mmCIF file of C-alpha atoms in Angstrom:
data_model
loop_
_atom_site.group_PDB
_atom_site.id
_atom_site.type_symbol
_atom_site.label_atom_id
_atom_site.label_comp_id
_atom_site.label_asym_id
_atom_site.label_seq_id
_atom_site.Cartn_x
_atom_site.Cartn_y
_atom_site.Cartn_z
ATOM 1 C CA MET A 29 -22.557 -2.239 -8.018
ATOM 2 C CA LEU A 30 -20.561 0.216 -5.930
ATOM 3 C CA TRP A 31 -21.439 3.806 -6.736
ATOM 4 C CA MET A 32 -17.882 5.401 -7.661
ATOM 5 C CA PRO A 33 -16.821 8.577 -9.450
ATOM 6 C CA LYS A 34 -14.929 8.643 -12.471
ATOM 7 C CA GLN A 35 -11.410 7.539 -11.813
ATOM 8 C CA HIS A 36 -8.410 9.352 -12.505
ATOM 9 C CA ALA A 37 -4.953 8.014 -12.220
ATOM 10 C CA ARG A 38 -1.979 10.009 -11.140
ATOM 11 C CA SER A 39 1.493 8.792 -11.206
ATOM 12 C CA GLU A 40 4.440 10.434 -9.103
ATOM 13 C CA ALA A 41 8.072 9.655 -10.317
ATOM 14 C CA LEU A 42 10.770 10.497 -7.908
ATOM 15 C CA ALA A 43 14.186 10.939 -9.354
ATOM 16 C CA TYR A 44 17.466 10.325 -7.900
ATOM 17 C CA SER A 45 20.743 11.438 -9.251
ATOM 18 C CA GLY A 46 24.334 11.082 -8.089
ATOM 19 C CA PHE A 47 23.962 7.427 -6.606
ATOM 20 C CA PRO A 48 26.404 4.692 -7.398
ATOM 21 C CA LYS A 49 25.433 2.265 -9.767
ATOM 22 C CA GLN A 50 26.199 -0.504 -7.417
ATOM 23 C CA PHE A 51 23.466 0.959 -5.116
ATOM 24 C CA THR A 52 20.911 1.175 -7.924
ATOM 25 C CA ARG A 53 21.495 -2.301 -9.009
ATOM 26 C CA SER A 54 21.060 -3.501 -5.391
ATOM 27 C CA GLN A 55 17.987 -1.790 -4.991
ATOM 28 C CA ALA A 56 16.755 -3.244 -8.107
ATOM 29 C CA SER A 57 17.721 -6.706 -7.093
ATOM 30 C CA CYS A 58 16.014 -6.167 -3.780
ATOM 31 C CA PRO A 59 12.246 -6.525 -4.548
ATOM 32 C CA GLY A 60 9.528 -4.931 -2.721
ATOM 33 C CA SER A 61 10.611 -2.066 -0.824
ATOM 34 C CA SER A 62 7.269 -0.377 -2.150
ATOM 35 C CA GLY A 63 5.424 -3.628 -1.355
ATOM 36 C CA TRP A 64 5.881 -2.688 2.218
ATOM 37 C CA ALA A 65 4.647 0.946 1.665
ATOM 38 C CA VAL A 66 1.497 0.051 -0.381
ATOM 39 C CA ASN A 67 0.097 -1.697 2.386
ATOM 40 C CA PHE A 68 -0.732 1.433 4.157
ATOM 41 C CA THR A 69 -1.503 3.778 1.364
ATOM 42 C CA ARG A 70 -4.971 4.595 0.362
ATOM 43 C CA ASP A 71 -4.916 4.890 -3.136
ATOM 44 C CA TRP A 72 -5.436 1.373 -4.691
ATOM 45 C CA GLU A 73 -8.508 2.887 -6.371
ATOM 46 C CA THR A 74 -9.524 6.279 -6.062
ATOM 47 C CA GLY A 75 -11.911 8.542 -7.774
ATOM 48 C CA TRP A 76 -13.490 11.968 -7.386
ATOM 49 C CA VAL A 77 -16.595 14.285 -8.184
ATOM 50 C CA THR A 78 -17.664 17.784 -7.762
ATOM 51 C CA VAL A 79 -20.882 18.486 -6.900
ATOM 52 C CA ASN A 80 -23.433 20.701 -5.147
ATOM 53 C CA THR A 81 -24.768 18.415 -2.445
ATOM 54 C CA SER A 82 -26.752 18.644 0.920
ATOM 55 C CA TYR A 83 -24.206 19.219 3.539
ATOM 56 C CA LYS A 84 -26.180 17.550 6.724
ATOM 57 C CA SER A 85 -28.943 15.541 7.128
ATOM 58 C CA PHE A 86 -32.302 17.092 8.120
ATOM 59 C CA SER A 87 -30.762 20.374 6.530
ATOM 60 C CA ASN A 88 -31.611 22.384 3.298
ATOM 61 C CA ALA A 89 -28.001 23.761 3.262
ATOM 62 C CA VAL A 90 -26.345 22.922 -0.122
ATOM 63 C CA VAL A 91 -22.634 23.297 -0.476
ATOM 64 C CA ASN A 92 -20.233 22.685 -3.394
ATOM 65 C CA ALA A 93 -17.530 20.391 -2.905
ATOM 66 C CA ASN A 94 -14.988 17.932 -4.055
ATOM 67 C CA ILE A 95 -16.013 14.176 -2.801
ATOM 68 C CA GLY A 96 -13.136 11.571 -2.941
ATOM 69 C CA LEU A 97 -13.123 7.940 -2.381
ATOM 70 C CA HIS A 98 -9.915 6.478 -1.773
ATOM 71 C CA ILE A 99 -9.788 2.369 -1.243
ATOM 72 C CA GLY A 100 -7.070 0.874 0.264
ATOM 73 C CA LEU A 101 -5.913 -2.503 1.572
ATOM 74 C CA ALA A 102 -7.013 -1.634 5.111
ATOM 75 C CA GLY A 103 -10.388 0.213 4.143
ATOM 76 C CA ILE A 104 -11.701 3.333 2.488
ATOM 77 C CA ASN A 105 -11.192 7.273 3.163
ATOM 78 C CA VAL A 106 -13.760 9.616 2.155
ATOM 79 C CA THR A 107 -12.911 13.029 1.477
ATOM 80 C CA LEU A 108 -15.063 15.998 1.452
ATOM 81 C CA VAL A 109 -13.317 19.448 0.817
ATOM 82 C CA GLY A 110 -15.664 22.605 -0.126
ATOM 83 C CA ASN A 111 -15.175 24.982 -3.089
ATOM 84 C CA PRO A 112 -14.351 27.132 -1.353
ATOM 85 C CA VAL A 113 -13.337 25.343 2.163
ATOM 86 C CA ASN A 114 -15.347 27.937 3.998
ATOM 87 C CA GLN A 115 -18.947 27.910 3.513
ATOM 88 C CA ILE A 116 -22.158 28.198 5.337
ATOM 89 C CA ASN A 117 -20.082 29.488 8.394
ATOM 90 C CA GLU A 118 -18.198 25.933 8.347
ATOM 91 C CA THR A 119 -14.906 24.838 7.550
ATOM 92 C CA ILE A 120 -15.663 21.966 5.016
ATOM 93 C CA SER A 121 -12.415 19.921 5.021
ATOM 94 C CA TYR A 122 -12.917 16.290 6.105
ATOM 95 C CA ASN A 123 -10.901 13.027 5.573
ATOM 96 C CA GLU A 124 -12.678 10.151 7.327
ATOM 97 C CA HIS A 125 -11.258 6.383 7.185
ATOM 98 C CA PHE A 126 -13.523 3.247 7.563
ATOM 99 C CA SER A 127 -11.532 0.081 8.098
ATOM 100 C CA TRP A 128 -12.554 -3.450 6.992
ATOM 101 C CA SER A 129 -9.069 -5.009 7.838
ATOM 102 C CA PHE A 130 -9.828 -8.552 9.664
ATOM 103 C CA GLY A 131 -10.518 -7.855 13.193
ATOM 104 C CA GLU A 132 -11.721 -4.422 12.394
ATOM 105 C CA ASP A 133 -15.817 -3.740 12.387
ATOM 106 C CA TYR A 134 -16.567 -1.466 9.312
ATOM 107 C CA ASP A 135 -20.031 -1.412 10.331
ATOM 108 C CA LEU A 136 -19.186 -0.105 13.921
ATOM 109 C CA SER A 137 -17.043 2.645 12.429
ATOM 110 C CA TYR A 138 -19.801 3.642 10.150
ATOM 111 C CA SER A 139 -22.168 3.712 12.874
ATOM 112 C CA GLU A 140 -19.756 6.054 14.952
ATOM 113 C CA GLY A 141 -19.688 8.284 12.153
ATOM 114 C CA LEU A 142 -23.458 8.633 12.222
ATOM 115 C CA GLU A 143 -23.239 9.259 16.066
ATOM 116 C CA ARG A 144 -20.699 11.901 15.357
ATOM 117 C CA GLY A 145 -22.805 13.555 12.703
ATOM 118 C CA LEU A 146 -20.485 13.471 9.698
ATOM 119 C CA PRO A 147 -21.456 15.268 6.695
ATOM 120 C CA ARG A 148 -24.323 13.551 4.580
ATOM 121 C CA PRO A 149 -22.047 12.848 1.451
ATOM 122 C CA ILE A 150 -19.252 10.966 3.551
ATOM 123 C CA LEU A 151 -22.035 8.859 5.274
ATOM 124 C CA TYR A 152 -23.844 8.101 1.850
ATOM 125 C CA VAL A 153 -20.284 6.799 0.465
ATOM 126 C CA ALA A 154 -19.395 4.979 3.349
ATOM 127 C CA GLU A 155 -22.786 3.260 3.211
ATOM 128 C CA LYS A 156 -22.144 1.574 0.137
ATOM 129 C CA CYS A 157 -19.356 -0.699 1.565
ATOM 130 C CA THR A 158 -21.323 -1.479 4.775
ATOM 131 C CA LEU A 159 -21.948 -5.406 5.258
ATOM 132 C CA ASN A 160 -25.588 -5.268 4.579
ATOM 133 C CA SER A 161 -25.440 -2.743 1.533
ATOM 134 C CA PRO A 162 -27.152 -3.603 -1.578
ATOM 135 C CA CYS A 163 -24.063 -3.186 -3.307
ATOM 136 C CA GLY A 164 -22.602 -6.306 -1.663
ATOM 137 C CA VAL A 165 -18.875 -5.151 -2.029
ATOM 138 C CA HIS A 166 -17.971 -5.690 1.538
ATOM 139 C CA ALA A 167 -17.021 -9.268 1.466
ATOM 140 C CA GLN A 168 -15.340 -9.065 -1.939
ATOM 141 C CA TYR A 169 -12.845 -6.078 -0.808
ATOM 142 C CA CYS A 170 -12.287 -7.549 2.785
ATOM 143 C CA ILE A 171 -11.084 -10.924 1.008
ATOM 144 C CA SER A 172 -9.054 -9.526 -1.768
ATOM 145 C CA SER A 173 -7.652 -6.933 0.516
ATOM 146 C CA HIS A 174 -6.410 -9.551 2.910
ATOM 147 C CA TYR A 175 -4.746 -11.722 0.527
ATOM 148 C CA ALA A 176 -3.308 -8.973 -1.403
ATOM 149 C CA SER A 177 -1.926 -7.594 1.885
ATOM 150 C CA LEU A 178 -0.646 -11.096 2.865
ATOM 151 C CA THR A 179 1.360 -11.333 -0.256
ATOM 152 C CA LEU A 180 2.880 -8.063 -0.282
ATOM 153 C CA TRP A 181 3.765 -8.487 3.448
ATOM 154 C CA GLY A 182 6.971 -9.457 5.212
ATOM 155 C CA TYR A 183 6.186 -13.043 4.852
ATOM 156 C CA ILE A 184 6.736 -12.615 1.091
ATOM 157 C CA PHE A 185 10.348 -11.594 1.743
ATOM 158 C CA ILE A 186 10.920 -14.717 3.762
ATOM 159 C CA LEU A 187 9.927 -16.494 0.823
ATOM 160 C CA THR A 188 11.921 -14.790 -1.594
ATOM 161 C CA ALA A 189 14.625 -15.219 0.515
ATOM 162 C CA LEU A 190 14.273 -18.822 0.845
ATOM 163 C CA LEU A 191 13.800 -19.197 -2.814
ATOM 164 C CA MET A 192 17.190 -17.091 -3.765
ATOM 165 C CA ILE A 193 19.031 -19.209 -1.014
ATOM 166 C CA CYS A 194 17.814 -22.309 -2.931
ATOM 167 C CA SER A 195 18.663 -20.994 -6.169
ATOM 168 C CA LEU A 196 22.204 -20.719 -4.780
ATOM 169 C CA LEU A 197 22.265 -24.260 -3.355
ATOM 170 C CA PHE A 198 21.049 -25.600 -6.550
ATOM 171 C CA PHE A 199 23.658 -23.818 -8.466
ATOM 172 C CA THR A 200 26.553 -24.752 -5.898
ATOM 173 C CA VAL A 201 25.595 -28.520 -6.259
ATOM 174 C CA ALA A 202 25.880 -28.391 -9.958
ATOM 175 C CA ARG A 203 29.140 -26.489 -9.748
ATOM 176 C CA HIS A 204 30.917 -29.232 -7.648
ATOM 177 C CA PHE A 205 30.710 -32.032 -10.235
ATOM 178 C CA PRO A 206 33.962 -32.668 -11.797
ATOM 179 C CA MET A 207 35.158 -30.069 -14.238
ATOM 180 C CA CYS A 208 37.641 -30.539 -17.015
ATOM 181 C CA ASN A 209 40.840 -28.952 -16.399
ATOM 182 C CA ILE A 210 41.408 -25.678 -18.905
ATOM 183 C CA ARG A 211 44.917 -25.657 -19.364
ATOM 184 C CA PHE A 212 47.268 -23.326 -21.513
ATOM 185 C CA GLY A 213 50.603 -25.028 -21.133
ATOM 186 C CA SER A 214 51.465 -24.959 -17.735
ATOM 187 C CA ALA A 215 48.869 -22.715 -16.656
ATOM 188 C CA SER A 216 45.239 -23.337 -15.963
ATOM 189 C CA LEU A 217 42.059 -21.394 -15.947
ATOM 190 C CA GLN A 218 40.558 -21.251 -12.253
ATOM 191 C CA ILE A 219 36.960 -20.420 -11.749
ATOM 192 C CA GLY A 220 35.274 -19.020 -8.696
ATOM 193 C CA TYR A 221 31.916 -17.460 -7.473
ATOM 194 C CA GLY A 222 31.460 -14.154 -9.404
ATOM 195 C CA ALA A 223 29.445 -10.767 -8.461
ATOM 196 C CA SER A 224 26.142 -12.060 -9.312
ATOM 197 C CA PHE A 225 26.249 -15.090 -7.056
ATOM 198 C CA TRP A 226 27.546 -12.968 -4.024
ATOM 199 C CA LEU A 227 24.651 -10.533 -4.877
ATOM 200 C CA THR A 228 22.109 -13.089 -4.905
ATOM 201 C CA LEU A 229 23.344 -14.330 -1.564
ATOM 202 C CA ALA A 230 23.431 -10.778 -0.198
ATOM 203 C CA THR A 231 20.286 -9.788 -1.398
ATOM 204 C CA GLY A 232 18.527 -13.056 -0.210
ATOM 205 C CA LEU A 233 20.011 -12.534 3.323
ATOM 206 C CA LEU A 234 18.790 -8.978 3.247
ATOM 207 C CA CYS A 235 15.503 -9.926 2.486
ATOM 208 C CA PHE A 236 15.156 -12.465 5.100
ATOM 209 C CA LEU A 237 16.259 -10.192 7.710
ATOM 210 C CA LEU A 238 14.101 -7.109 6.434
ATOM 211 C CA GLY A 239 10.909 -9.433 6.239
ATOM 212 C CA LEU A 240 11.659 -10.870 9.680
ATOM 213 C CA ALA A 241 12.015 -7.316 11.387
ATOM 214 C CA VAL A 242 8.759 -6.337 9.486
ATOM 215 C CA ILE A 243 7.009 -9.279 10.966
ATOM 216 C CA LEU A 244 8.128 -8.640 14.349
ATOM 217 C CA MET A 245 7.579 -4.716 14.280
ATOM 218 C CA ASN A 246 4.235 -5.366 13.098
ATOM 219 C CA LEU A 247 3.437 -7.813 15.826
ATOM 220 C CA MET A 248 4.600 -5.502 18.510
ATOM 221 C CA GLN A 249 4.548 -2.139 17.239
ATOM 222 C CA PRO A 250 2.018 -2.279 14.319
ATOM 223 C CA LYS A 251 1.196 1.745 14.654
ATOM 224 C CA LYS A 252 4.392 2.671 14.500
ATOM 225 C CA LEU A 253 5.026 0.380 11.391
ATOM 226 C CA LYS A 254 2.402 2.410 9.626
ATOM 227 C CA LEU A 255 3.809 5.372 10.279
ATOM 228 C CA VAL A 256 7.369 4.496 8.876
ATOM 229 C CA PHE A 257 5.502 3.587 5.349
ATOM 230 C CA ASN A 258 2.824 6.245 5.535
ATOM 231 C CA PRO A 259 3.703 9.129 7.483
ATOM 232 C CA SER A 260 0.224 10.547 6.614
ATOM 233 C CA TYR A 261 -1.626 7.748 8.639
ATOM 234 C CA ASP A 262 -2.013 9.639 12.057
ATOM 235 C CA GLN A 263 -2.607 13.101 10.175
ATOM 236 C CA GLY A 264 -5.526 14.876 9.544
ATOM 237 C CA LEU A 265 -6.636 15.967 6.134
ATOM 238 C CA VAL A 266 -4.667 15.123 3.220
ATOM 239 C CA PHE A 267 -5.550 17.838 0.817
ATOM 240 C CA PHE A 268 -7.370 16.346 -2.059
ATOM 241 C CA THR A 269 -6.757 18.359 -5.055
ATOM 242 C CA PRO A 270 -8.738 16.877 -8.382
ATOM 243 C CA PRO A 271 -6.942 17.300 -11.798
ATOM 244 C CA GLU A 272 -7.910 20.099 -13.982
#
């Protein structure tokens, strides 16, 4: 079992006002704008604990700190923030990332952390996810994160676009069967494609173009793409404030 502090969920809602109803409807009909962003976030699972703990290996120094574990699809972030930040003549403010994405070597990043002399609490938490850890969670997280990312990624937008276009084709084929005339004297009721048809077409094309753009950008400029959807990707500490 992976050691993990008690989890706390924190939801954040962003309210927008003054937008046309058409814009809101279009946003709702274009699925997954958040699906791109969550590929780069680090809070698919999150937990924290406040403890008195040894600060460095081979040292008797004890500090009071918040230790946070933030699990994302690309790896984990371990945060260590002192209470207060300045203790034992040091600034205790860390946010360390250990990647388990395919093509990345988690154990290597852990070894580099050892060489850099990271604080003991960070190394202790990171060690739980190493390949040879008795916890045995490394493979499970790597596989589940990979397929979760794959289904959320640009490829699903291409699939969504194709399915939406197919739905239009099915509807169009059925519509072209002969339909009886609806006449009122010399006048007849004429029908044509309505707003929902054109909205579905526009959304399908938009999903296709956006999905294609994301796939190409991921192939050519993956780091810049991460910055677009997660501005804190290349920043230092993301200040971690546990709930009251």
